[in-house]
Structures are given as C-alpha cells and as structure tokens.
Coordinates of N, CA and C and ligand atoms in Angstrom, one line a residue:
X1 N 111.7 107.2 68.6 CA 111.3 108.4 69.3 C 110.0 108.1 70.0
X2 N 110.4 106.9 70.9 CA 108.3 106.4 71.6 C 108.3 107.8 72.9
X3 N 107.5 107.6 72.8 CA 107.1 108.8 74.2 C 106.0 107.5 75.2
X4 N 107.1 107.9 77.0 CA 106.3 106.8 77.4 C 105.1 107.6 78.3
X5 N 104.0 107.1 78.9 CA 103.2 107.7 79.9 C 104.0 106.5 81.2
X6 N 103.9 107.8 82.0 CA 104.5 106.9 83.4 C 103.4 105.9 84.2
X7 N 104.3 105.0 84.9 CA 103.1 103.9 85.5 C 102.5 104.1 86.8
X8 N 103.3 105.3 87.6 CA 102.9 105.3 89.0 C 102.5 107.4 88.8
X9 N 101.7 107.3 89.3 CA 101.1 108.5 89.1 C 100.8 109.3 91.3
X10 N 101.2 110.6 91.2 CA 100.7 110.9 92.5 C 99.4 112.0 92.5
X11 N 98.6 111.7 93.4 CA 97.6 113.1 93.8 C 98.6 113.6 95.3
X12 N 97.3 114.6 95.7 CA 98.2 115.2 97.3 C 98.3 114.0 98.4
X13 N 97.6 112.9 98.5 CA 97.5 112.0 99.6 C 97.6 110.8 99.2
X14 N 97.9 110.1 98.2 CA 98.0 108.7 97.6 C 99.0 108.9 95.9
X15 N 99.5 107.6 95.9 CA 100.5 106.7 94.6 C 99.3 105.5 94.6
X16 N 99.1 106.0 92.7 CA 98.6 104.7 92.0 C 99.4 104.0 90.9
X17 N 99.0 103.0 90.6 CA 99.6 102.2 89.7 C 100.5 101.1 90.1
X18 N 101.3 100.6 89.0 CA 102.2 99.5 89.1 C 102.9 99.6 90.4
X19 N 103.3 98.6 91.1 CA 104.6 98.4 92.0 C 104.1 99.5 93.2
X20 N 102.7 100.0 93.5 CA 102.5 100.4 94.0 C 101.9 99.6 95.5
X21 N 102.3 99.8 96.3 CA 102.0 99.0 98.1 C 101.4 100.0 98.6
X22 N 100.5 99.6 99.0 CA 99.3 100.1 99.9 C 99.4 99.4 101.4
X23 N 99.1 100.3 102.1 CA 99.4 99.8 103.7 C 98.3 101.2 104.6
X24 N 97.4 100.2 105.3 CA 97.1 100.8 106.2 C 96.8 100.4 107.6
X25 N 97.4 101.7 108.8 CA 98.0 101.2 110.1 C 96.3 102.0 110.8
X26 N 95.4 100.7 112.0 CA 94.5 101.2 112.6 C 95.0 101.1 114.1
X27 N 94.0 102.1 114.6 CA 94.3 101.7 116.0 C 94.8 100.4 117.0
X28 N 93.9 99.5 116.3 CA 94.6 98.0 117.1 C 95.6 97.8 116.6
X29 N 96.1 98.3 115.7 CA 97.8 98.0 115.2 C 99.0 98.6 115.7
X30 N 98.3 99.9 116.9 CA 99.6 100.3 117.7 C 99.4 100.2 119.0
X31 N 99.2 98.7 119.2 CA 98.6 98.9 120.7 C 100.7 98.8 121.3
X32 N 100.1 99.5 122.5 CA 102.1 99.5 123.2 C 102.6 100.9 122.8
X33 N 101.9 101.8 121.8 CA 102.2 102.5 120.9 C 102.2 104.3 122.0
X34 N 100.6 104.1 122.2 CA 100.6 105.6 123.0 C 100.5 105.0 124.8
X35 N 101.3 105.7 125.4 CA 101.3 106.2 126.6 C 100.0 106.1 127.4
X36 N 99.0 106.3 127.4 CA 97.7 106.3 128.5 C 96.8 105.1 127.8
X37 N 97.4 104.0 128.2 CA 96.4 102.8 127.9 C 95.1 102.8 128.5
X38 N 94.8 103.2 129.3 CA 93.2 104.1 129.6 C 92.2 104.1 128.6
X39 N 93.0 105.1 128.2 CA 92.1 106.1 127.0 C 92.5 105.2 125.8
X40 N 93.7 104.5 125.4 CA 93.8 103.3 124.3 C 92.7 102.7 124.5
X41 N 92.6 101.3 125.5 CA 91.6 101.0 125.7 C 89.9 100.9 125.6
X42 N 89.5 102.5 125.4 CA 88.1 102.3 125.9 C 88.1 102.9 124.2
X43 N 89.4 102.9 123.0 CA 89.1 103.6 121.9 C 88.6 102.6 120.7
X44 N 87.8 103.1 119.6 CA 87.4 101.8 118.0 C 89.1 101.4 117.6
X45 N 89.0 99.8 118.1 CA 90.4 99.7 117.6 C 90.7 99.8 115.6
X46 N 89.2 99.5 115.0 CA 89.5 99.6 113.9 C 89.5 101.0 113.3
X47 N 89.6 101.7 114.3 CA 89.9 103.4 113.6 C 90.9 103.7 112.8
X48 N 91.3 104.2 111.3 CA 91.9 104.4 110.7 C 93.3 105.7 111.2
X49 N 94.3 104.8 111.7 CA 95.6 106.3 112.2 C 96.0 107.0 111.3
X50 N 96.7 106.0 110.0 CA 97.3 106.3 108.5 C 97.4 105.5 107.6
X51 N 97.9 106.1 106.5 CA 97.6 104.6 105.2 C 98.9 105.5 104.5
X52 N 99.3 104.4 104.3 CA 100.9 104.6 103.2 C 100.5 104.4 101.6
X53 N 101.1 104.7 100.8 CA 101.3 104.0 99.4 C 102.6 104.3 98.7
X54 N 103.4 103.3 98.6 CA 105.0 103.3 98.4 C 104.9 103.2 97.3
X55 N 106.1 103.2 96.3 CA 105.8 103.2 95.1 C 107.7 102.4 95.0
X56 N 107.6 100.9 94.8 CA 108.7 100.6 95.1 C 109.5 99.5 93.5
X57 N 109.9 100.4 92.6 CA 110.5 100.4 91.5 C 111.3 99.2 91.6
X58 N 112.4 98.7 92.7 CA 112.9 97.7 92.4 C 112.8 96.9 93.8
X59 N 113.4 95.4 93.9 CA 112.9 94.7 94.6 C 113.8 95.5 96.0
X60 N 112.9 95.4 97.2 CA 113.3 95.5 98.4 C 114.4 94.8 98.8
X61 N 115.7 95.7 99.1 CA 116.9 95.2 99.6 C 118.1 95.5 98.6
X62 N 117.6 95.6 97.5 CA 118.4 96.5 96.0 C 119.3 97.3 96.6
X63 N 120.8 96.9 96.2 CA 121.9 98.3 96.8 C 121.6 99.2 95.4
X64 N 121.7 100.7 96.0 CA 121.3 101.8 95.2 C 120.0 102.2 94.8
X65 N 119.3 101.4 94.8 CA 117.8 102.4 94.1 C 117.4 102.8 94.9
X66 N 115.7 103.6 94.9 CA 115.2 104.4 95.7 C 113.7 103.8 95.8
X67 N 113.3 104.2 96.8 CA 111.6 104.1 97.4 C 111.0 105.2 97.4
X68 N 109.8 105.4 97.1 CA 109.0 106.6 97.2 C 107.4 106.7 98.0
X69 N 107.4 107.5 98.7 CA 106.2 106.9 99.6 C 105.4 108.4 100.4
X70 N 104.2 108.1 100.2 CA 102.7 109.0 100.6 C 102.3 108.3 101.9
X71 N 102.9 109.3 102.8 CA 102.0 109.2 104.7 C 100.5 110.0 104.5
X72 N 99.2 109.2 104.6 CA 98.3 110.4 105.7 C 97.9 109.7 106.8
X73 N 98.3 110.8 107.6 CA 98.4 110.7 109.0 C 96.8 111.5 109.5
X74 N 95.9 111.0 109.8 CA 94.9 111.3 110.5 C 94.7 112.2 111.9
X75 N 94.0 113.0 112.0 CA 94.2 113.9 113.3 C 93.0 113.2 114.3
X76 N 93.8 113.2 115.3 CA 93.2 112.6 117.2 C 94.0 112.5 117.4
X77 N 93.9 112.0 119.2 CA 94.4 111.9 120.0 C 94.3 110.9 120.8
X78 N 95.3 109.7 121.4 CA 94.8 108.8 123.1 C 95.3 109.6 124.0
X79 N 94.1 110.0 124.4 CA 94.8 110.9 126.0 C 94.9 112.1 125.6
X80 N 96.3 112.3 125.8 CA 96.7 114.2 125.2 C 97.9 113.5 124.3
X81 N 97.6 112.7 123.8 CA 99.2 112.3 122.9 C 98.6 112.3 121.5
X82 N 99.4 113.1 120.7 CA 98.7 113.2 119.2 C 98.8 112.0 118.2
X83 N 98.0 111.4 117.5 CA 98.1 110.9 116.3 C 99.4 110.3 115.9
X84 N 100.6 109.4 115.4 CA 101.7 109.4 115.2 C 101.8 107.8 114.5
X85 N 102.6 107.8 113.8 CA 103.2 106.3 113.4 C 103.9 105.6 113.9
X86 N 104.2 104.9 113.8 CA 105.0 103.8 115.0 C 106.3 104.0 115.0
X87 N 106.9 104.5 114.1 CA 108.2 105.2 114.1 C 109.1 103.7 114.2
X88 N 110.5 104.2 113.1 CA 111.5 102.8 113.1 C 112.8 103.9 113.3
X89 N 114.1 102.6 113.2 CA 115.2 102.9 112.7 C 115.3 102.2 111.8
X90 N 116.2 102.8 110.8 CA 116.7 101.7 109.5 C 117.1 100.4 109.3
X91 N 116.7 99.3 109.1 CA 117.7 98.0 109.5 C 119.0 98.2 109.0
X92 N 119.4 99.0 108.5 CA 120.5 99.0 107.4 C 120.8 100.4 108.3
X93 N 121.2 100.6 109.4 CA 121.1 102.0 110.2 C 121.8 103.1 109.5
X94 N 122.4 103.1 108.7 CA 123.5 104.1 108.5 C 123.0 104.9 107.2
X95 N 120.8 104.3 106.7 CA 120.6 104.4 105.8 C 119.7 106.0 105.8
X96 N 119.9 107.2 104.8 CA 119.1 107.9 105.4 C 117.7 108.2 104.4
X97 N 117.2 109.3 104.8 CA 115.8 109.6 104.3 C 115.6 111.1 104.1
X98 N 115.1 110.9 103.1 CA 114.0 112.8 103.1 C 112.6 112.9 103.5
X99 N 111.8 113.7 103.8 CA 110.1 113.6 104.3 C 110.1 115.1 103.8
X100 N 108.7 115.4 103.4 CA 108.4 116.6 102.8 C 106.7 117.0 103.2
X101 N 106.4 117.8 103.8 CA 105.2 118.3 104.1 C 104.4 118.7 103.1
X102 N 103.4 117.6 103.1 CA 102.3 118.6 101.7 C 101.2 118.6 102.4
X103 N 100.4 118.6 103.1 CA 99.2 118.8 103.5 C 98.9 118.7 105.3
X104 N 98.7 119.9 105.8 CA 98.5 119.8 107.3 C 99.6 120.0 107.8
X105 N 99.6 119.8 109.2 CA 100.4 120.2 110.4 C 100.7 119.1 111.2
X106 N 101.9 119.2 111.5 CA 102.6 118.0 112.9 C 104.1 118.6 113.2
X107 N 104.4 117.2 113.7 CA 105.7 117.2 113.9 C 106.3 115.9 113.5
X108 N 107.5 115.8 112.9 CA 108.6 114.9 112.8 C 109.5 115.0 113.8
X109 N 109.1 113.5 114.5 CA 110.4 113.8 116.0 C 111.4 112.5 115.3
X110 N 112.6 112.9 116.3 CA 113.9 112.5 116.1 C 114.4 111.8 117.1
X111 N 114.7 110.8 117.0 CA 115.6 109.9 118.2 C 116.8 109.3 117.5
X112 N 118.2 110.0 118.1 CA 119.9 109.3 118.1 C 119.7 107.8 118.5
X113 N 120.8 107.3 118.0 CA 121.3 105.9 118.9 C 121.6 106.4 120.4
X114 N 121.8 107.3 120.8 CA 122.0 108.2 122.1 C 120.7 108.4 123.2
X115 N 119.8 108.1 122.2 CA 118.7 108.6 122.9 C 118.1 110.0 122.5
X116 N 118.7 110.5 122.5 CA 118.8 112.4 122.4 C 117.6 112.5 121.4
X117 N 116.3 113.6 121.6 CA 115.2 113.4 121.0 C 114.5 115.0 120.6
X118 N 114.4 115.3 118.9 CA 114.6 116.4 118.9 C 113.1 116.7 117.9
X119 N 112.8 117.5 117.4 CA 111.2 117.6 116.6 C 111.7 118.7 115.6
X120 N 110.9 118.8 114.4 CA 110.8 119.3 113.3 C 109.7 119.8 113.3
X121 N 109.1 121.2 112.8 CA 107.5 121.3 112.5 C 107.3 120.4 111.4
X122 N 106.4 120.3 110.9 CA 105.9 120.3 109.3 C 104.9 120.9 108.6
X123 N 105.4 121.5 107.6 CA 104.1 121.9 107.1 C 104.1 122.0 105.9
X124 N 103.6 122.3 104.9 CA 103.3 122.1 103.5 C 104.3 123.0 102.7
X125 N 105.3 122.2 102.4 CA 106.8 122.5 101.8 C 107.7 122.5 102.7
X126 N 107.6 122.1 103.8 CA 108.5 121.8 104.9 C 109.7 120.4 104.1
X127 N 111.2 120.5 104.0 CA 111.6 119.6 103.6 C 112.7 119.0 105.1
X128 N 112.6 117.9 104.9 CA 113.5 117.4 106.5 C 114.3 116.3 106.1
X129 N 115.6 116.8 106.6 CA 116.8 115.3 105.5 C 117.2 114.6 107.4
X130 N 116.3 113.7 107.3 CA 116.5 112.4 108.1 C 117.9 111.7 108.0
X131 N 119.0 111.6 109.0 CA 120.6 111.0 108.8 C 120.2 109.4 109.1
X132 N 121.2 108.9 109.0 CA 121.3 107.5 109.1 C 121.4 107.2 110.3
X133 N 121.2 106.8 111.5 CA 120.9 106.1 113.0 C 120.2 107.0 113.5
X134 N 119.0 107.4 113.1 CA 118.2 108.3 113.7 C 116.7 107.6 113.5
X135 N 115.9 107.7 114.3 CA 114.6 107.0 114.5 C 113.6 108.2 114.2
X136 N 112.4 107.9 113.4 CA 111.8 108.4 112.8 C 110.4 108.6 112.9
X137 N 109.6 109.2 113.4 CA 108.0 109.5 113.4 C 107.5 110.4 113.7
X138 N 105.9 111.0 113.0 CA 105.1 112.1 112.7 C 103.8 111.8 114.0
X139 N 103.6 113.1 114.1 CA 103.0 113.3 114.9 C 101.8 114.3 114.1
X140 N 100.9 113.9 113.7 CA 99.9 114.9 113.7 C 99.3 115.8 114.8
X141 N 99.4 117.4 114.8 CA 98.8 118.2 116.0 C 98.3 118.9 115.1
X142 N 97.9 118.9 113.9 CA 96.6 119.5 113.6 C 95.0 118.8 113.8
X143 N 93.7 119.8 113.2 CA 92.9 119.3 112.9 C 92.3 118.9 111.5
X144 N 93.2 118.6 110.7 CA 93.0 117.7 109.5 C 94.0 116.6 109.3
X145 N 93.5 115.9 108.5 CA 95.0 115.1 107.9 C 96.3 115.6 107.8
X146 N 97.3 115.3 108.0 CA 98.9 115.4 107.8 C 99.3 114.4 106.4
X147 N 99.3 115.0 105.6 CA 99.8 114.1 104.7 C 101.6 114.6 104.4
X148 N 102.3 113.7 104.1 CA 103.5 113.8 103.6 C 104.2 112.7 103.1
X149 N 105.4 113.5 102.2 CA 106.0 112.3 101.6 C 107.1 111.8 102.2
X150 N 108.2 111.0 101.7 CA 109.3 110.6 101.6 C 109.9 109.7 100.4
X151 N 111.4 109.9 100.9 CA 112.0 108.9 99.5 C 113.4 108.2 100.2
X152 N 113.4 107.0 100.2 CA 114.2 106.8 100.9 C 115.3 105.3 100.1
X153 N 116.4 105.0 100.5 CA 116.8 104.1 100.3 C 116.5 102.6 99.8
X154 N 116.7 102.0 98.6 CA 115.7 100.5 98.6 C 116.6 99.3 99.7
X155 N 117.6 99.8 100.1 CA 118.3 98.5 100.7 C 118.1 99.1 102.3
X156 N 116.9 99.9 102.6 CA 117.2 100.7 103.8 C 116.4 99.7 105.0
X157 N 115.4 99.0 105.0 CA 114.7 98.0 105.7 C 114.2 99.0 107.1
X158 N 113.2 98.2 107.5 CA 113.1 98.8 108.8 C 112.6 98.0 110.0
X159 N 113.4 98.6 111.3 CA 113.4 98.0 112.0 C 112.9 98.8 113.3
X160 N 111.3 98.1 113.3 CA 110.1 98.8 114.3 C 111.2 97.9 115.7
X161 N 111.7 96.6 115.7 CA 111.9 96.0 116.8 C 112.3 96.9 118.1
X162 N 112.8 97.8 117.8 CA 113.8 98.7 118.9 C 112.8 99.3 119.2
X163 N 112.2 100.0 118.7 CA 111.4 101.4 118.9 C 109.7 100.1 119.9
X164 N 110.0 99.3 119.2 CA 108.7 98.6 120.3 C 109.1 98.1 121.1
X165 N 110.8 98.3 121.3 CA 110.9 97.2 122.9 C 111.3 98.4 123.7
X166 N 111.5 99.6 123.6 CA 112.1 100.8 124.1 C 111.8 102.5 123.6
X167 N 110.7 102.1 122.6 CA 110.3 103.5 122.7 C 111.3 104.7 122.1
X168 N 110.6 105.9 121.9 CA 111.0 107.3 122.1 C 111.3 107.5 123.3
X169 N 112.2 108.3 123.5 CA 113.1 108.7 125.0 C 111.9 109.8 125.4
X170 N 111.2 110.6 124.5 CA 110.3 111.7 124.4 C 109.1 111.6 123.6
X171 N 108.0 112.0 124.1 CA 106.5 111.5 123.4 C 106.1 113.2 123.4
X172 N 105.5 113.3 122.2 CA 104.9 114.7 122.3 C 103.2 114.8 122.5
X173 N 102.8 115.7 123.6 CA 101.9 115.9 123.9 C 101.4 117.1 124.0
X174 N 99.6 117.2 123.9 CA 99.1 118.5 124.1 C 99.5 118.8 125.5
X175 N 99.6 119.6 125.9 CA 99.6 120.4 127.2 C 99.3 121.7 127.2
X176 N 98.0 121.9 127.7 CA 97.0 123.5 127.2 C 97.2 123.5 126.2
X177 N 96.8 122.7 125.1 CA 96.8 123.0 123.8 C 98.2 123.2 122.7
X178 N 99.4 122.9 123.7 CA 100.5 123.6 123.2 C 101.1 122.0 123.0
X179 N 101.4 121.6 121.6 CA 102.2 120.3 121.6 C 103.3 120.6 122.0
X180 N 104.4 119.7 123.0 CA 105.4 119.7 123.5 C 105.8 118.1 124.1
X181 N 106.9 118.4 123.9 CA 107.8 117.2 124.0 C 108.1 116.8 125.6
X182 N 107.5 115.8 126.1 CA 107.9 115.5 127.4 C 108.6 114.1 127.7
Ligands
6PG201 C1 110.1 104.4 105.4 C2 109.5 105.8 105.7 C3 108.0 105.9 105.6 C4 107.2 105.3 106.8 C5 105.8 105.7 106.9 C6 105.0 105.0 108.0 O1 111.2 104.2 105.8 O2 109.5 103.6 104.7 O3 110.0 106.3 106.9 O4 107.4 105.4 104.4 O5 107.4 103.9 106.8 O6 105.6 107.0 107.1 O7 105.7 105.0 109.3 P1 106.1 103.7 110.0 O8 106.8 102.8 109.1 O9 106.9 104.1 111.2 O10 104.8 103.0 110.4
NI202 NI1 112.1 105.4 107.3

C-alpha cells in the first residue's frame, strides 16, 4: 500500500521535474518567421518570444503514449504582426492535439493541407481539439503573457520544414488595433 508523490509537477506557466524539456524560442530563432523584415531587423534578436516545458514520459516516437507541454508566449509585436510560434504540422500528419488556455489572450490559427486558414480565440479555459493534417500556431494579441497548454501524441513528431518553406496562407495582424487575419 506505498503512496507515490508524482515526479513532474505543474504551476500556471511551467513543468518541473524528471523527463522534463525545457526549450526556449528568441527572436533570432524566427528569423523568415514574421512578415516586415524592417522592423525584424532593427529588433534585440536575443529577446525572449516563448519557452516550452514538455513533460515527455516515454521515449519520442513511442506508438500510443502521450506528451504534455506548457507554451508562454510573450506579448509584442514585428510591425503590426503579433507575437506567435513558428507553428508545425505533424510529421506523423494524421496525428492530433488538444491546447487549452490558462493565462492571457491570443489566437490559435489553423492551416489544412488545403491551405484554408481559420483562428480560434483563446482564453483561460478555452479548450481547442487540433485534427490531424492541420498546422498549428498561437498568436499572442494580448498585453501580458499567453500561456497555454497541450497534450499531444508521443509518435506525433514535428515538421517545422513546410511551414518554413511556405508559410501560413494567412498571418494575423493588428489593424486599428483589431487582430485580423489577412
Ligand atoms: C507540439 C505542440 C506544442 C508546440 C509549442 C511551440 O506538437 O509539441 O504543438 O508543444 O510545440 O507550443 O510551438 P512550435 O513547436 O510551433 O514552436
Ligand atoms: Ni503540435
């Protein structure tokens, strides 16, 4: 009758403990990423965009287990284009995901194999079931952090390659203040 204490623990914006991956993405790390290389350009490339912490139980590529993972997404902007992650599709495309809003405001946009490109608000209990061939990333349009979670497939891999040779079909931007998809 042992009673265990668990090894990976969460607050609102980070996973500690065992088997725990830490990753954090700065501005020089999306260059190609936002639209007005201008204003990219003249920005601190070591500026902090977001920091992950995965919490990944069995080895990457495992058929059936699961991944568990803490986005904060930091609020700015290059240009009028908000804050955002580099956004993938699945290597394993047909693999899906959940994301859940706990802290702040954005959006989760959506790209088909089709191209076709659609947005989700988010906000704190916002829950979003991501399908399998759909491309994935947050946009922060608040003025605090965006933090959120997900849980996603272990054999799900990801594949930035597409999304950096071709992009979102649609980028969301301030326009008078009103984020919108153009
Ligand atoms: C995943 C999730 C999620 C995502 C991060 C950072 O499949 O692992 O979608 O954990 O990786 O929010 O976004 P990028 O991976 O697009 O940089
Ligand atoms: Ni994903």
């Amino acid at each position: 009758n042992k009673v265990f204490i668990p090894e990976v623990f969460f607050t609102n914006d980070c996973l500690t403990g065992e088997d725990v991956v830490k990753s954090t993405r700065v501005l020089g790390d999306l260059d190609g990423v936002f639209q007005d290389k201008e204003a990219y350009g003249k920005m601190n490339k070591e500026q902090v965009v977001y920091h992950v912490s995965s919490y990944l139980p069995v080895l990457e590529s495992t058929p059936g287990g699961l991944f568990m993972g803490i986005t904060t997404l930091y609020s700015g902007k290059v240009g009028q284009e908000y804050f955002m992650t580099k956004g993938h599709f699945h290597s394993n495309s047909d693999r899906a995901e959940f994301y859940w809003g706990v802290e702040g405001e954005g959006f989760l946009i959506l790209m088909d194999e089709r191209r076709n490109v659609w947005a989700e608000r988010m906000f704190p209990g916002s829950l979003h079931y991501i399908p399998g061939k759909v491309a994935h990333r947050v946009a922060n349009t608040g003025y605090q952090k965006l933090v959120f979670s997900a849980c996603w497939p272990s054999d799900a891999g990801h594949d930035y390659a597409t999304i950096a040779d071709t992009g979102f079909a649609r980028r969301l931007v301030d326009v008078n203040g009103v984020p919108t998809l153009v």
